[in-house]
Amino acid sequence: GFTQRDVHTIKDERIVDESSSSRFLVKLDIAPVKFFDFYGLIGAADYQLDDVDYRGNLATAYGVGFKPMLFPLGFDSRLNVAADFRYLAHTTEDHNIEARYQEFQAALIIAYLLRGVAPYGGLKYNPILVGITGDRNDLEGEMDSGVFIGCDYFVTPNVFFTGEISIFSETSIHLM
């Protein structure tokens, strides 16, 4: 997936511009227990802060998550409700200044299966924290809540492609 996230930093009053983080991630998902998925994320990410002209290098991004099915806990229903909890982090560097980017997510997802296509949508709480070495520390996003819509296309029951758009807490497009 590829994400562009623009945020306003609010803890350090001297930094009033926007920052962004771009990511390209690969997701490995396993379901050791029925209706409960664990997944790992790995890929590349950067971080940029315009106000101080910080342009972080491309760094390794990593994360973990789990996704329990909340309803209906059966395969016979087309309507599904799930939760998704995720942590993602990376550290970038520019001229010996490091930025540690951490993102947390809790989401509620509603999906409806229609012959191999599953449109979905939901709400998410998605705060970020950015620690920058030096005198500018503890930046955070201005808006932590958002909505998203997407669609899964199932090639087989275990292989599928996803497209997703998020707004408010982030502006992103995911193609997986």
mmCIF file of C-alpha atoms in Angstrom:
data_model
loop_
_atom_site.group_PDB
_atom_site.id
_atom_site.type_symbol
_atom_site.label_atom_id
_atom_site.label_comp_id
_atom_site.label_asym_id
_atom_site.label_seq_id
_atom_site.Cartn_x
_atom_site.Cartn_y
_atom_site.Cartn_z
ATOM 1 C CA GLY A 1 0.000 0.000 0.000
ATOM 2 C CA PHE A 2 1.026 3.605 -0.524
ATOM 3 C CA THR A 3 0.001 6.346 1.900
ATOM 4 C CA GLN A 4 0.552 10.082 1.932
ATOM 5 C CA ARG A 5 -0.347 11.618 5.281
ATOM 6 C CA ASP A 6 -0.418 15.350 5.842
ATOM 7 C CA VAL A 7 -0.631 16.502 9.438
ATOM 8 C CA HIS A 8 -0.429 19.761 11.309
ATOM 9 C CA THR A 9 2.015 19.696 14.189
ATOM 10 C CA ILE A 10 0.551 21.273 17.297
ATOM 11 C CA LYS A 11 2.785 20.643 20.310
ATOM 12 C CA ASP A 12 5.699 22.822 19.198
ATOM 13 C CA GLU A 13 4.265 26.293 18.511
ATOM 14 C CA ARG A 14 7.286 27.221 16.348
ATOM 15 C CA ILE A 15 6.356 24.556 13.781
ATOM 16 C CA VAL A 16 3.128 25.560 12.075
ATOM 17 C CA ASP A 17 3.493 23.947 8.675
ATOM 18 C CA GLU A 18 2.436 20.537 7.456
ATOM 19 C CA SER A 19 4.401 17.336 7.537
ATOM 20 C CA SER A 20 3.994 14.208 5.492
ATOM 21 C CA SER A 21 4.965 10.571 5.520
ATOM 22 C CA SER A 22 4.943 8.394 2.437
ATOM 23 C CA ARG A 23 4.979 4.621 2.776
ATOM 24 C CA PHE A 24 5.135 1.546 0.604
ATOM 25 C CA LEU A 25 4.247 -1.520 2.695
ATOM 26 C CA VAL A 26 3.815 -5.244 2.236
ATOM 27 C CA LYS A 27 1.333 -7.039 4.496
ATOM 28 C CA LEU A 28 1.614 -10.679 5.583
ATOM 29 C CA ASP A 29 -1.598 -11.935 7.166
ATOM 30 C CA ILE A 30 -2.189 -15.213 9.014
ATOM 31 C CA ALA A 31 -5.323 -16.508 10.723
ATOM 32 C CA PRO A 32 -4.285 -19.139 13.277
ATOM 33 C CA VAL A 33 -7.727 -19.062 14.896
ATOM 34 C CA LYS A 34 -11.061 -18.816 13.111
ATOM 35 C CA PHE A 35 -12.227 -15.173 12.777
ATOM 36 C CA PHE A 36 -9.004 -13.700 14.168
ATOM 37 C CA ASP A 37 -6.182 -12.436 11.895
ATOM 38 C CA PHE A 38 -2.679 -11.392 12.908
ATOM 39 C CA TYR A 39 -0.589 -9.446 10.426
ATOM 40 C CA GLY A 40 2.821 -7.896 9.991
ATOM 41 C CA LEU A 41 3.792 -4.904 7.877
ATOM 42 C CA ILE A 42 7.233 -4.183 6.415
ATOM 43 C CA GLY A 43 8.384 -1.728 3.806
ATOM 44 C CA ALA A 44 9.916 1.671 3.184
ATOM 45 C CA ALA A 45 8.854 5.080 4.507
ATOM 46 C CA ASP A 46 10.008 8.676 4.727
ATOM 47 C CA TYR A 47 9.053 11.728 6.809
ATOM 48 C CA GLN A 48 9.132 15.392 5.779
ATOM 49 C CA LEU A 49 8.553 18.524 7.842
ATOM 50 C CA ASP A 50 8.251 21.611 5.650
ATOM 51 C CA ASP A 51 8.590 24.370 8.277
ATOM 52 C CA VAL A 52 12.157 23.401 9.215
ATOM 53 C CA ASP A 53 13.043 21.937 5.796
ATOM 54 C CA TYR A 54 13.475 18.428 7.211
ATOM 55 C CA ARG A 55 13.583 15.783 4.465
ATOM 56 C CA GLY A 56 14.101 12.379 6.035
ATOM 57 C CA ASN A 57 15.754 9.559 4.139
ATOM 58 C CA LEU A 58 13.933 6.430 3.022
ATOM 59 C CA ALA A 59 13.912 4.080 6.014
ATOM 60 C CA THR A 60 12.560 0.670 6.956
ATOM 61 C CA ALA A 61 8.995 0.809 8.244
ATOM 62 C CA TYR A 62 7.534 -2.019 10.283
ATOM 63 C CA GLY A 63 4.358 -2.759 12.145
ATOM 64 C CA VAL A 64 2.002 -5.335 13.575
ATOM 65 C CA GLY A 65 -1.736 -5.664 13.878
ATOM 66 C CA PHE A 66 -4.649 -7.908 14.621
ATOM 67 C CA LYS A 67 -8.167 -8.015 13.251
ATOM 68 C CA PRO A 68 -10.908 -9.858 15.148
ATOM 69 C CA MET A 69 -14.283 -10.543 13.520
ATOM 70 C CA LEU A 70 -17.048 -9.162 15.742
ATOM 71 C CA PHE A 71 -20.150 -10.233 13.803
ATOM 72 C CA PRO A 72 -21.606 -12.626 12.611
ATOM 73 C CA LEU A 73 -18.926 -15.187 13.508
ATOM 74 C CA GLY A 74 -20.085 -17.391 10.690
ATOM 75 C CA PHE A 75 -19.512 -17.884 6.968
ATOM 76 C CA ASP A 76 -23.177 -17.913 6.020
ATOM 77 C CA SER A 77 -23.780 -14.161 6.422
ATOM 78 C CA ARG A 78 -22.797 -11.591 3.792
ATOM 79 C CA LEU A 79 -22.618 -8.779 6.373
ATOM 80 C CA ASN A 80 -19.444 -8.686 8.473
ATOM 81 C CA VAL A 81 -18.311 -6.375 11.255
ATOM 82 C CA ALA A 82 -14.674 -6.399 12.379
ATOM 83 C CA ALA A 83 -12.208 -4.376 14.411
ATOM 84 C CA ASP A 84 -8.637 -3.605 13.317
ATOM 85 C CA PHE A 85 -5.801 -2.605 15.662
ATOM 86 C CA ARG A 86 -2.397 -1.613 14.255
ATOM 87 C CA TYR A 87 0.965 -0.101 15.197
ATOM 88 C CA LEU A 88 3.398 1.235 12.563
ATOM 89 C CA ALA A 89 6.805 2.913 13.080
ATOM 90 C CA HIS A 90 9.889 4.142 11.257
ATOM 91 C CA THR A 91 12.890 6.400 11.953
ATOM 92 C CA THR A 92 14.299 8.727 9.294
ATOM 93 C CA GLU A 93 17.386 10.950 9.294
ATOM 94 C CA ASP A 94 18.339 14.269 7.662
ATOM 95 C CA HIS A 95 21.635 16.055 8.434
ATOM 96 C CA ASN A 96 22.106 14.087 11.694
ATOM 97 C CA ILE A 97 18.596 14.900 12.935
ATOM 98 C CA GLU A 98 16.373 11.875 13.479
ATOM 99 C CA ALA A 99 12.580 11.754 13.363
ATOM 100 C CA ARG A 100 10.855 8.757 14.992
ATOM 101 C CA TYR A 101 7.356 8.389 13.490
ATOM 102 C CA GLN A 102 4.798 6.197 15.296
ATOM 103 C CA GLU A 103 1.230 5.587 14.208
ATOM 104 C CA PHE A 104 -1.521 3.801 16.126
ATOM 105 C CA GLN A 105 -4.875 2.736 14.700
ATOM 106 C CA ALA A 106 -8.126 1.346 16.032
ATOM 107 C CA ALA A 107 -10.866 0.893 13.425
ATOM 108 C CA LEU A 108 -14.407 -0.452 13.175
ATOM 109 C CA ILE A 109 -15.151 -1.966 9.755
ATOM 110 C CA ILE A 110 -18.463 -2.957 8.153
ATOM 111 C CA ALA A 111 -18.310 -5.070 4.964
ATOM 112 C CA TYR A 112 -20.832 -6.757 2.687
ATOM 113 C CA LEU A 113 -19.828 -9.648 0.403
ATOM 114 C CA LEU A 114 -21.254 -9.648 -3.143
ATOM 115 C CA ARG A 115 -19.996 -12.485 -5.426
ATOM 116 C CA GLY A 116 -16.264 -12.082 -4.857
ATOM 117 C CA VAL A 117 -16.383 -8.328 -4.226
ATOM 118 C CA ALA A 118 -16.642 -6.909 -0.704
ATOM 119 C CA PRO A 119 -17.241 -3.155 -0.391
ATOM 120 C CA TYR A 120 -16.524 -1.859 3.107
ATOM 121 C CA GLY A 121 -16.278 1.289 5.161
ATOM 122 C CA GLY A 122 -15.696 2.381 8.681
ATOM 123 C CA LEU A 123 -14.459 4.754 11.318
ATOM 124 C CA LYS A 124 -10.975 4.912 12.755
ATOM 125 C CA TYR A 125 -9.027 6.511 15.552
ATOM 126 C CA ASN A 126 -5.546 7.064 14.130
ATOM 127 C CA PRO A 127 -3.169 9.234 16.244
ATOM 128 C CA ILE A 128 0.478 9.780 15.363
ATOM 129 C CA LEU A 129 3.471 10.793 17.465
ATOM 130 C CA VAL A 130 6.732 12.150 16.034
ATOM 131 C CA GLY A 131 9.812 12.619 18.200
ATOM 132 C CA ILE A 132 12.577 14.709 16.629
ATOM 133 C CA THR A 133 16.071 14.828 18.151
ATOM 134 C CA GLY A 134 17.195 18.281 19.266
ATOM 135 C CA ASP A 135 14.948 20.999 20.639
ATOM 136 C CA ARG A 136 11.827 20.193 18.586
ATOM 137 C CA ASN A 137 10.182 17.156 20.137
ATOM 138 C CA ASP A 138 6.801 15.523 20.563
ATOM 139 C CA LEU A 139 4.857 16.545 17.496
ATOM 140 C CA GLU A 140 1.430 15.061 16.933
ATOM 141 C CA GLY A 141 -1.326 15.112 14.358
ATOM 142 C CA GLU A 142 -4.050 17.724 14.632
ATOM 143 C CA MET A 143 -6.912 15.364 13.827
ATOM 144 C CA ASP A 144 -6.944 11.779 15.088
ATOM 145 C CA SER A 145 -10.301 10.461 13.827
ATOM 146 C CA GLY A 146 -11.325 9.667 10.281
ATOM 147 C CA VAL A 147 -13.408 7.591 7.916
ATOM 148 C CA PHE A 148 -12.493 5.207 5.116
ATOM 149 C CA ILE A 149 -14.125 3.290 2.293
ATOM 150 C CA GLY A 150 -12.751 0.500 0.199
ATOM 151 C CA CYS A 151 -13.366 -2.664 -1.729
ATOM 152 C CA ASP A 152 -11.800 -6.138 -1.693
ATOM 153 C CA TYR A 153 -11.764 -8.146 -4.935
ATOM 154 C CA PHE A 154 -11.350 -11.873 -4.257
ATOM 155 C CA VAL A 155 -9.468 -13.862 -6.906
ATOM 156 C CA THR A 156 -9.739 -16.910 -4.621
ATOM 157 C CA PRO A 157 -10.946 -17.052 -0.997
ATOM 158 C CA ASN A 158 -7.322 -16.535 0.171
ATOM 159 C CA VAL A 159 -6.009 -14.180 -2.539
ATOM 160 C CA PHE A 160 -7.507 -10.735 -2.967
ATOM 161 C CA PHE A 161 -6.749 -7.159 -3.972
ATOM 162 C CA THR A 162 -7.811 -4.137 -1.942
ATOM 163 C CA GLY A 163 -8.379 -0.492 -2.790
ATOM 164 C CA GLU A 164 -9.035 1.977 0.038
ATOM 165 C CA ILE A 165 -9.407 5.737 0.510
ATOM 166 C CA SER A 166 -9.157 7.514 3.889
ATOM 167 C CA ILE A 167 -10.036 11.099 4.784
ATOM 168 C CA PHE A 168 -9.959 13.471 7.765
ATOM 169 C CA SER A 169 -7.185 12.008 9.955
ATOM 170 C CA GLU A 170 -5.172 11.297 6.822
ATOM 171 C CA THR A 171 -5.456 11.553 3.076
ATOM 172 C CA SER A 172 -4.468 8.199 1.682
ATOM 173 C CA ILE A 173 -4.995 5.709 -1.087
ATOM 174 C CA HIS A 174 -4.120 2.062 -0.531
ATOM 175 C CA LEU A 175 -3.739 -0.472 -3.309
ATOM 176 C CA MET A 176 -2.849 -3.889 -1.953
#
